[in-house]
Short mmCIF file of C-alpha atoms in Angstrom, two decimals:
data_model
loop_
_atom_site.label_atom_id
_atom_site.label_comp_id
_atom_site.label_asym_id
_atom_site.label_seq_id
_atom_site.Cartn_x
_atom_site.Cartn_y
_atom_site.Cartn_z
CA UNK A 1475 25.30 112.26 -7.37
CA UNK A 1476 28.19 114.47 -5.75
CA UNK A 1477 29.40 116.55 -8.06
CA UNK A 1478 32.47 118.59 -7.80
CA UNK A 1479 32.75 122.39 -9.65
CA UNK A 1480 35.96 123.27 -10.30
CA UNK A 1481 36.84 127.10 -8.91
CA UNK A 1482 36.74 129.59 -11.77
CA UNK A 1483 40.49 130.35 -12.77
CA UNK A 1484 40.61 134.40 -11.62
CA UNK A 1485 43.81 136.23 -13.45
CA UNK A 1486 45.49 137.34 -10.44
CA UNK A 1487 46.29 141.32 -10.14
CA UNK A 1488 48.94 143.16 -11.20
CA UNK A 1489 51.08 143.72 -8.31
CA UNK A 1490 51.34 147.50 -9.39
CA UNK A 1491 47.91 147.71 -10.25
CA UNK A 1492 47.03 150.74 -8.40
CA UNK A 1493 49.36 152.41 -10.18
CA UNK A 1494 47.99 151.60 -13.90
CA UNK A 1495 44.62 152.22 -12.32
CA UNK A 1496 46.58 155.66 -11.33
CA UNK A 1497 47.60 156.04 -15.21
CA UNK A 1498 44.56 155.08 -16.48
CA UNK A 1499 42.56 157.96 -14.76
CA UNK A 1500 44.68 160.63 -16.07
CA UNK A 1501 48.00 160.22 -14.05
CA UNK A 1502 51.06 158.98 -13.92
CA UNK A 1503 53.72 156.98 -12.72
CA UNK A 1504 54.98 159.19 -9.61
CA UNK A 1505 52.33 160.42 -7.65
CA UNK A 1506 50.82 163.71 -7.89
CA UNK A 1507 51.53 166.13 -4.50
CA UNK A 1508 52.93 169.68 -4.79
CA UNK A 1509 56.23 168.09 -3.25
CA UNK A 1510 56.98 166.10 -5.82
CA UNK A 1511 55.72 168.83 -8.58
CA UNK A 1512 58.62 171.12 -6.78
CA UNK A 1513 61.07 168.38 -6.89
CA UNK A 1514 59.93 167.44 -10.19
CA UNK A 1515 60.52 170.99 -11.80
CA UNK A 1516 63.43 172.26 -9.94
CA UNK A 1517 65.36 169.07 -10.45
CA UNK A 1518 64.90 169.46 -14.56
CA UNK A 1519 65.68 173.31 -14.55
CA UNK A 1520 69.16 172.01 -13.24
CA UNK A 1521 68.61 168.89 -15.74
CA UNK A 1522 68.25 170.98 -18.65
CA UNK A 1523 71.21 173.24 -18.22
CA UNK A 1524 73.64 170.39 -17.77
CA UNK A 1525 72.20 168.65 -20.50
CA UNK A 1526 72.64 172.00 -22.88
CA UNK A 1527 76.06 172.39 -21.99
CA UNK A 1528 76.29 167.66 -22.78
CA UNK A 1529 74.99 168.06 -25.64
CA UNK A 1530 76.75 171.35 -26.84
CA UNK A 1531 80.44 169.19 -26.42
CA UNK A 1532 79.06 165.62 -27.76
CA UNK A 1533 78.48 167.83 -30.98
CA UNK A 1534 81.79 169.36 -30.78
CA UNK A 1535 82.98 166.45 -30.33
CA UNK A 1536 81.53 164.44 -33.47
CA UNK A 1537 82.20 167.38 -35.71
CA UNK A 1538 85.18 168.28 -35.00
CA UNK A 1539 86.87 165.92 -33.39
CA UNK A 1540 86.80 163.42 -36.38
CA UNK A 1541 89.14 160.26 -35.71
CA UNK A 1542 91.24 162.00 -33.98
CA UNK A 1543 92.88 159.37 -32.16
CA UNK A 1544 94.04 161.80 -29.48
CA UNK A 1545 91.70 164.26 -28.54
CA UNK A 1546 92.86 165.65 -25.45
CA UNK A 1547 90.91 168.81 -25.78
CA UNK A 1548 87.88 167.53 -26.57
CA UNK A 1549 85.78 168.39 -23.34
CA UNK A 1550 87.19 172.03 -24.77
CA UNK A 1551 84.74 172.87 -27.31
CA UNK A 1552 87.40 174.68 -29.42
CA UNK A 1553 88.12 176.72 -26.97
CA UNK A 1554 91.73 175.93 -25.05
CA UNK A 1555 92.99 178.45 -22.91
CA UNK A 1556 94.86 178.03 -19.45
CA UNK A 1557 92.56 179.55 -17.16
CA UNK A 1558 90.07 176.67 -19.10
CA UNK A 1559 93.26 174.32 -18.40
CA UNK A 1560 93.86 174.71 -14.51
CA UNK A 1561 89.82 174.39 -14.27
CA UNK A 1562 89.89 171.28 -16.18
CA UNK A 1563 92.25 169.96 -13.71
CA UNK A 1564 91.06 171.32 -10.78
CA UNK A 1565 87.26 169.37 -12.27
CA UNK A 1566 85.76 172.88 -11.76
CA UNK A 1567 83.89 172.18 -14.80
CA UNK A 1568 81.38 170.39 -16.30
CA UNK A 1569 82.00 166.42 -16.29
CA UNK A 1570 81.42 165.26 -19.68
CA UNK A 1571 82.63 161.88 -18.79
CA UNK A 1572 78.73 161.70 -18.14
CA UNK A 1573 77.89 162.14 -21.82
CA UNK A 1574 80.03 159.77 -23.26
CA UNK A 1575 79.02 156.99 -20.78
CA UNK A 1576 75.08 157.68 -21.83
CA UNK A 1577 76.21 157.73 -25.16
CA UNK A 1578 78.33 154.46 -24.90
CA UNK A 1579 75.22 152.62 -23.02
CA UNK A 1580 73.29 153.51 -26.34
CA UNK A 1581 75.80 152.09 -28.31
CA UNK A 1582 76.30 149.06 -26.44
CA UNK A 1583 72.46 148.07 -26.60
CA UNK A 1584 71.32 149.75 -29.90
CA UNK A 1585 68.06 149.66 -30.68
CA UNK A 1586 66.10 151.85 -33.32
CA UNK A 1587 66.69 152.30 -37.23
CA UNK A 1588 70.34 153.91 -35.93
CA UNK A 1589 71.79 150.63 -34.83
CA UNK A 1590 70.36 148.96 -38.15
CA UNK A 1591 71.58 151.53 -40.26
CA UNK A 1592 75.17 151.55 -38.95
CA UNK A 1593 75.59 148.41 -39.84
CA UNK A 1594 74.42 148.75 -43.76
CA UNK A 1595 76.53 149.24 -46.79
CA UNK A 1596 75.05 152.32 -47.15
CA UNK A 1597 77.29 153.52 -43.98
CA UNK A 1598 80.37 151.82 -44.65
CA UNK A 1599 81.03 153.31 -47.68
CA UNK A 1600 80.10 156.77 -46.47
CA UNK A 1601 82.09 156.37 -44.14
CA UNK A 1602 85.28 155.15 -46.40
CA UNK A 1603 85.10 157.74 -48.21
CA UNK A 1604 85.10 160.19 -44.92
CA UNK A 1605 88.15 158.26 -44.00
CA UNK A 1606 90.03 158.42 -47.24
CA UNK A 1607 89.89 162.09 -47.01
CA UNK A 1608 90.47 162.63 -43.28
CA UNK A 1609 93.76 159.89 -44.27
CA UNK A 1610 94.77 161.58 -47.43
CA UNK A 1611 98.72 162.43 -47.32
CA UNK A 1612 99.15 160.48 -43.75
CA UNK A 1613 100.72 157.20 -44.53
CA UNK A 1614 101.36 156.01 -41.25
CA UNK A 1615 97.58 156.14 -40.30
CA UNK A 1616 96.52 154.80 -43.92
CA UNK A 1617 99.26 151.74 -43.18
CA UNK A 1618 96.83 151.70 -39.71
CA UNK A 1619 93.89 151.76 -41.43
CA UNK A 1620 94.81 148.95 -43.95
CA UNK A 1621 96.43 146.91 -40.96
CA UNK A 1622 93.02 146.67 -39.11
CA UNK A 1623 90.68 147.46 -41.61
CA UNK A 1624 87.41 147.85 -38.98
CA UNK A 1625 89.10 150.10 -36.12
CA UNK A 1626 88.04 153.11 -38.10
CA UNK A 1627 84.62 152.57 -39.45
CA UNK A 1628 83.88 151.33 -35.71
CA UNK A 1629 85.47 155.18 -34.40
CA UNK A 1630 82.83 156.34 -37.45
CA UNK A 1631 79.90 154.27 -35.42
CA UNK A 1632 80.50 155.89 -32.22
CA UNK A 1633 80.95 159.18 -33.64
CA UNK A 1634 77.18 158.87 -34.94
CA UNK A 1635 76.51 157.80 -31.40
CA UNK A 1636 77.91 160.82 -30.31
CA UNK A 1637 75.84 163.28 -32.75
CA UNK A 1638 72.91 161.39 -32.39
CA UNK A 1639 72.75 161.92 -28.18
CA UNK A 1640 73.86 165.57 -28.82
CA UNK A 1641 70.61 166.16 -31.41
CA UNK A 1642 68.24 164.10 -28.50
CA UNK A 1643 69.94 166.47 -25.90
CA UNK A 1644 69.03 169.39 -27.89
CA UNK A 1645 66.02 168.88 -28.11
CA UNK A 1646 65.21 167.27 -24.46
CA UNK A 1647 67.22 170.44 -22.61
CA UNK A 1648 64.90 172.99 -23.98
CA UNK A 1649 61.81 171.38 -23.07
CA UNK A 1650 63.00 171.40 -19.71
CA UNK A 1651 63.52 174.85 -19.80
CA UNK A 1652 60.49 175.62 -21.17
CA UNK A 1653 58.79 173.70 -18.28
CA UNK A 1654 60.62 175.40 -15.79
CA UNK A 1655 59.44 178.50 -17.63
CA UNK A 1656 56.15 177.64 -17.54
CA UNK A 1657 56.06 176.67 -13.72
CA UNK A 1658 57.56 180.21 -12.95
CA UNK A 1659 54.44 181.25 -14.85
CA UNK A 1660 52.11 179.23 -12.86
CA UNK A 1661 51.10 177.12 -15.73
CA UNK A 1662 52.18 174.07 -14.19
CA UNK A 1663 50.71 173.33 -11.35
CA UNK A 1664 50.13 168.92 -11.08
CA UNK A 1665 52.27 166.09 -12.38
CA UNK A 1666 49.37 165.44 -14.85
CA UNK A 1667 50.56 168.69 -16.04
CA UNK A 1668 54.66 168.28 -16.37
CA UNK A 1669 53.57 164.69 -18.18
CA UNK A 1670 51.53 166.56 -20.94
CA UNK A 1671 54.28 169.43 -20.75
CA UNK A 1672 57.01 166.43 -22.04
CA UNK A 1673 54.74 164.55 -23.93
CA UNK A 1674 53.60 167.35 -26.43
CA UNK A 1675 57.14 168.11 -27.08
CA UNK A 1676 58.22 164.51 -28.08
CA UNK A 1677 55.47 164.47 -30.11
CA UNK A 1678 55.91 167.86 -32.16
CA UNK A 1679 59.65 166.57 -32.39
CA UNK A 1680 59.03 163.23 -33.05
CA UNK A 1681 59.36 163.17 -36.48
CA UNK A 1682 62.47 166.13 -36.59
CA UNK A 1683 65.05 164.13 -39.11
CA UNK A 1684 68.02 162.69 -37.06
CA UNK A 1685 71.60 163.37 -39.66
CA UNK A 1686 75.06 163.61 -39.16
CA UNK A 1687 77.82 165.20 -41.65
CA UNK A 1688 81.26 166.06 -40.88
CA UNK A 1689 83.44 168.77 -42.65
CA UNK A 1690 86.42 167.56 -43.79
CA UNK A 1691 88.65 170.01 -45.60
CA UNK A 1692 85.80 172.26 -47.99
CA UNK A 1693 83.96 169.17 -48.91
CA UNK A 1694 80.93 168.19 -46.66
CA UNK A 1695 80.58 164.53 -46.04
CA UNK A 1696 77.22 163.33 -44.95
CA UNK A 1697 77.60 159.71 -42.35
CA UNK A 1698 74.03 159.46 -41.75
CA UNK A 1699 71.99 161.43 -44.62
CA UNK A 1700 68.16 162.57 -44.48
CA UNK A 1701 67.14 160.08 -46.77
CA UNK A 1702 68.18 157.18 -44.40
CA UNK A 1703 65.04 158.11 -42.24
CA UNK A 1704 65.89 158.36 -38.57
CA UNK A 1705 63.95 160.48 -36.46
CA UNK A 1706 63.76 161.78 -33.01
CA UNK A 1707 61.60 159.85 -30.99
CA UNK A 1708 61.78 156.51 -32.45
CA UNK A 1709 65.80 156.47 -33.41
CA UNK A 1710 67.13 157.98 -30.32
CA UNK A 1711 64.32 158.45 -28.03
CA UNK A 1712 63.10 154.71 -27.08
CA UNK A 1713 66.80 153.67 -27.89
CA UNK A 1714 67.79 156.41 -25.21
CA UNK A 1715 64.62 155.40 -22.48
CA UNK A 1716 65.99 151.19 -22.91
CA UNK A 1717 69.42 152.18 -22.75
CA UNK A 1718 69.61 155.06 -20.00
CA UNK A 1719 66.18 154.47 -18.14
CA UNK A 1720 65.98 150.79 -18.41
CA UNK A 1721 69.40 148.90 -18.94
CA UNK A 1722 72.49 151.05 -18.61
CA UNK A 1723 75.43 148.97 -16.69
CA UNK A 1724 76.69 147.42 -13.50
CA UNK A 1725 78.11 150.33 -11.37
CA UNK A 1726 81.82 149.04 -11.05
CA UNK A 1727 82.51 148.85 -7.43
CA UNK A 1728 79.58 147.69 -6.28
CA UNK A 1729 78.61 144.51 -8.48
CA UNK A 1730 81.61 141.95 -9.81
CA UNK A 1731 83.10 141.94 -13.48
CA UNK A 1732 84.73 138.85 -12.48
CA UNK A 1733 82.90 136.04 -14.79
CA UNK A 1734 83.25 133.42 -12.30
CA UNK A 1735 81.46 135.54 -9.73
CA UNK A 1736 78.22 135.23 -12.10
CA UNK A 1737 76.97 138.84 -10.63
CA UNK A 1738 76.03 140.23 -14.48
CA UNK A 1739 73.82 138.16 -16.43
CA UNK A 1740 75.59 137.76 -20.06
CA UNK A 1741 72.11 138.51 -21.33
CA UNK A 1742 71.89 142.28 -21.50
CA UNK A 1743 67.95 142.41 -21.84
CA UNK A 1744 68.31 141.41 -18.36
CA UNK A 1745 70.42 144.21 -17.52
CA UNK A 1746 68.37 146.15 -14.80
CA UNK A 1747 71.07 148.68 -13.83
CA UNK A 1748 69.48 152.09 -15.13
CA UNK A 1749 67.97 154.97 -14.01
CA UNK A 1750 64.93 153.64 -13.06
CA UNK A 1751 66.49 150.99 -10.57
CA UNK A 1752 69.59 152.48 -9.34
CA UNK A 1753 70.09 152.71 -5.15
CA UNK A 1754 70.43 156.45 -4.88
CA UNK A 1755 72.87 155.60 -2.35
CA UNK A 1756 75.79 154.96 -3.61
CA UNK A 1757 75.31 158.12 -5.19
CA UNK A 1758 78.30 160.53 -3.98
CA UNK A 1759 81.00 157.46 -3.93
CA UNK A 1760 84.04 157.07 -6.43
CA UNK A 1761 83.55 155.03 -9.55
CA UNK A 1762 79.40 155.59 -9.59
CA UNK A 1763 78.98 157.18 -13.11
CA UNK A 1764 75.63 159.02 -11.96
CA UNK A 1765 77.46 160.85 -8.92
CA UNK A 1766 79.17 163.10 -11.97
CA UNK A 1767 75.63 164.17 -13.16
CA UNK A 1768 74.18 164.59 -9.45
CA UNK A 1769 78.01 166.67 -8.96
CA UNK A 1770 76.91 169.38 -12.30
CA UNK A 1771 73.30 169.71 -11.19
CA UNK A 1772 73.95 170.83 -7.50
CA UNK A 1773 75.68 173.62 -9.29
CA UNK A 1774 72.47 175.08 -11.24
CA UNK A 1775 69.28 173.83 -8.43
CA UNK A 1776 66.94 176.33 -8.04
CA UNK A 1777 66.85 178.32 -5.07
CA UNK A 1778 63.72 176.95 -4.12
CA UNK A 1779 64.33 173.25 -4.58
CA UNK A 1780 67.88 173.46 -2.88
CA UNK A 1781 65.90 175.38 0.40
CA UNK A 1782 64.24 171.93 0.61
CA UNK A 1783 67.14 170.40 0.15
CA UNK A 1784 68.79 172.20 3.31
CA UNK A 1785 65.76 171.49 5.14
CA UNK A 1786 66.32 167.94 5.17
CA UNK A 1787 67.80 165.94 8.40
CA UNK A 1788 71.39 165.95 7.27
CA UNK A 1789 71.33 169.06 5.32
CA UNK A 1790 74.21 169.88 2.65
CA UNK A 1791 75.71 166.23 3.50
CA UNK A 1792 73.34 163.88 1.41
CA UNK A 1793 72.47 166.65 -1.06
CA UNK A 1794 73.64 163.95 -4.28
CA UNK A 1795 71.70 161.60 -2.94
CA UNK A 1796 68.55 164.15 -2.18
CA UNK A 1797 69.00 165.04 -5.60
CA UNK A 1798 69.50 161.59 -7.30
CA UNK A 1799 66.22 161.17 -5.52
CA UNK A 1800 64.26 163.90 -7.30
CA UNK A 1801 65.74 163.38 -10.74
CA UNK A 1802 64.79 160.07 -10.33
CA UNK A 1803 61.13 161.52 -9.56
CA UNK A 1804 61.59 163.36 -12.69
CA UNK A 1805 62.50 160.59 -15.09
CA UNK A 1806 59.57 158.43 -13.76
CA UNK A 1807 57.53 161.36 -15.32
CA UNK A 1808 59.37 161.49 -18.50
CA UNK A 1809 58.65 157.56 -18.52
CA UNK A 1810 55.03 158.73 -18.05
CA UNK A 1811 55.38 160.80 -21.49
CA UNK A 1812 57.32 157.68 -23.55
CA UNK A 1813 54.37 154.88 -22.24
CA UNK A 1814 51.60 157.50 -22.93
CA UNK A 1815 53.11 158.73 -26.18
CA UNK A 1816 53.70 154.59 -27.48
CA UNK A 1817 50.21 153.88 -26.66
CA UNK A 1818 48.27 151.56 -28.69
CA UNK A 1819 44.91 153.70 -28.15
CA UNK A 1820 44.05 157.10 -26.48
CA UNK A 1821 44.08 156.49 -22.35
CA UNK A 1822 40.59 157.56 -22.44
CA UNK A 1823 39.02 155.33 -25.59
CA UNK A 1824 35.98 153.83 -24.39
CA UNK A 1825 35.97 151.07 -26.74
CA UNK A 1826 36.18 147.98 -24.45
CA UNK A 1827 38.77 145.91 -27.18
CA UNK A 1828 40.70 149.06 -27.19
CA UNK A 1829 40.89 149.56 -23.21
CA UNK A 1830 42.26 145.63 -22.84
CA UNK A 1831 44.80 146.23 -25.44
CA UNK A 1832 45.69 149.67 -23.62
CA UNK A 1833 45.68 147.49 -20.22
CA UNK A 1834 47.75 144.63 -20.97
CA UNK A 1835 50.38 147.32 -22.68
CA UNK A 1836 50.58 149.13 -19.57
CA UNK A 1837 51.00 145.38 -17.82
CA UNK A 1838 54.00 144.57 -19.91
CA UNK A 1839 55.60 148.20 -18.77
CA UNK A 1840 54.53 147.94 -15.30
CA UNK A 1841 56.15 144.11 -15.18
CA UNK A 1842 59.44 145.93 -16.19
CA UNK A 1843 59.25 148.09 -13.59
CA UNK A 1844 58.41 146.06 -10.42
CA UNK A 1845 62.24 145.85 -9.29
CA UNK A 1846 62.85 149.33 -10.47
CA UNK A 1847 62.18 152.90 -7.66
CA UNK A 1848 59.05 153.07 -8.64
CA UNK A 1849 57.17 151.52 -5.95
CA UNK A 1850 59.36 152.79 -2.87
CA UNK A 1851 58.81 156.18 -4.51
CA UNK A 1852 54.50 155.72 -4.31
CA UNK A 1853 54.88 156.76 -0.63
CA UNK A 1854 58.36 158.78 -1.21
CA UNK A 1855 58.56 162.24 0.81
CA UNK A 1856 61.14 164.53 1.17
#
């Protein structure tokens, strides 16, 4: 009797499964050479200055900036004078315009115990009674207010937005610092290294309270409150990484707006337009978002970083793209630090049950990441 075996069904492999294999012996996403550990570094010294000075003016902004339907001194930070002025307009200055467009992405996607919690009770009437006493004596904006009864409490969402981004700045900028620090010091030496640098400090903040008040008059008004329980890591941190990293939005200029052109999925989980994925070429041209942030780093690179930079074939004329490159580098490490930090069980458990769980976890964030850099930057040198 012939008898015919059917083949053995074989899971196929991961198509970046050298890189979880990578991971999984004590790496990490972007590969470890003393090029990219000088890229790495130098490109978050820069990082974390720019992001002092963000975060510095989205707090400014949320706390004292409160409905004010006009602010055209907000990029200011109290602090209006004309020499400030004719910088402003000459954009010899720090482009906040960066900020607010991480800050709306956030808002846009949500995410986290934030987005739950600004759409509670709880919120709405704090934040009536905020606007009652912001409104108190101006009739023509309580008349507003009445008129279209959400505009306000919707300014009162995004102001959280704002406050919330600034506190996850805070924090982020002076771990970059520190690590820059601590490279000058010749305590970081591998990318294994600047991973455990990131992830030790999202972990000792994790849990630092995320709250929001706003002084109105002498009387304190607290939007988001301890007790409503939002923290650092979970609350802004993996809202940040899906918004910023992951998601973000369609560069305008380069992809369609236009419905009928059916260029933007109108599911945004589908939204692949963030850090992770975007061309670094477009970098440098009007209308790209990320050429602002590439425009205030170039200002504060290292000396050692932009030497590299100069070294390159064209020199000075691609340095935003050079250096949407590196950051890019960078946040592939700080992606390192979120997947690590998230994980179900140490990297290193040798429990069997516990290493499949830890693999197909790593599978589901590798499958996100198969369109993104990642794998053009496995072989990436300067």
């Amino acid at each position: 009797m012939n008898m015919t075996i059917a083949p053995k069904t074989v899971k196929p492999s991961h198509p970046l499964i050298e890189i979880i294999h990578q991971m999984q012996a004590g790496g990490a996403l972007l590969p470890d050479s003393p090029e990219n550990v000088i890229e790495v570094v130098g490109i978050l010294k820069s990082y974390g200055i720019v992001l002092d000075a963000y975060w510095r003016n989205l707090t400014y902004i949320s706390e004292h900036q409160f409905l004010e339907l006009f602010p055209f001194f907000k990029y200011f930070n109290g602090e209006v004078s004309l020499n400030k002025l004719l910088k402003h307009w000459g954009h010899d200055r720090i482009n906040y315009e960066f900020a607010e467009y991480c800050m709306k992405a956030m808002m846009y996607h949500g995410g986290g115990k934030l987005d739950a919690y600004l759409d509670t009770s709880e919120f709405r009437e704090r934040a009536q009674q905020a606007i009652a006493a912001k409104l108190k004596g101006n009739f023509l904006m309580q008349g507003l207010s009445n008129l279209f009864p959400e505009f306000l409490p919707e300014q009162i969402r995004q102001l959280a937005y704002y406050s919330a981004l600034g506190q996850f700045w805070n924090v982020m900028s002076a771990m970059f610092l520190s690590l820059s620090d601590r490279y000058d010091q010749g305590e970081i030496k591998t990318i294994p290294d600047v991973v455990a640098h990131v992830l030790a400090e999202l972990v000792k903040a994790a849990n630092q309270p995320i709250t929001y008040t706003v002084k109105i008059g002498d009387q304190d008004y607290e939007i988001i409150p301890k007790s409503a329980g939002l923290t650092f890591l979970m609350d802004t941190g993996v809202p940040y990484i899906e918004a910023v990293f992951f998601r973000s939005f369609p560069f305008m200029g380069t992809i369609s707006y236009n419905a009928q052109a059916c260029q933007i999925s109108p599911d945004p989980s589908r939204f692949n337009y963030g850090a992770l994925y975007a061309d670094p070429l477009p970098i440098g041209g009007a209308g790209i978002p990320p050429t602002l942030l590439m425009q205030d780093m170039r200002h504060y690179l290292p000396d050692y970083l932009h030497q590299i930079y100069r070294r390159s074939p064209r020199g000075e004329e691609d340095l935003r793209v050079l250096i949407c490159v590196s950051f890019q580098k960078s946040m592939f490490c700080v992606t390192t630090a979120a997947i690590l930090g998230l994980m179900p069980y140490p990297i290193d458990t040798a429990d069997l049950d516990q290493q499949q769980t830890n693999q197909v976890y790593l599978e589901a964030w590798l499958d996100r990441l198969i369109d993104s850099r990642l794998p053009s930057l496995q072989a990436c040198d300067m």
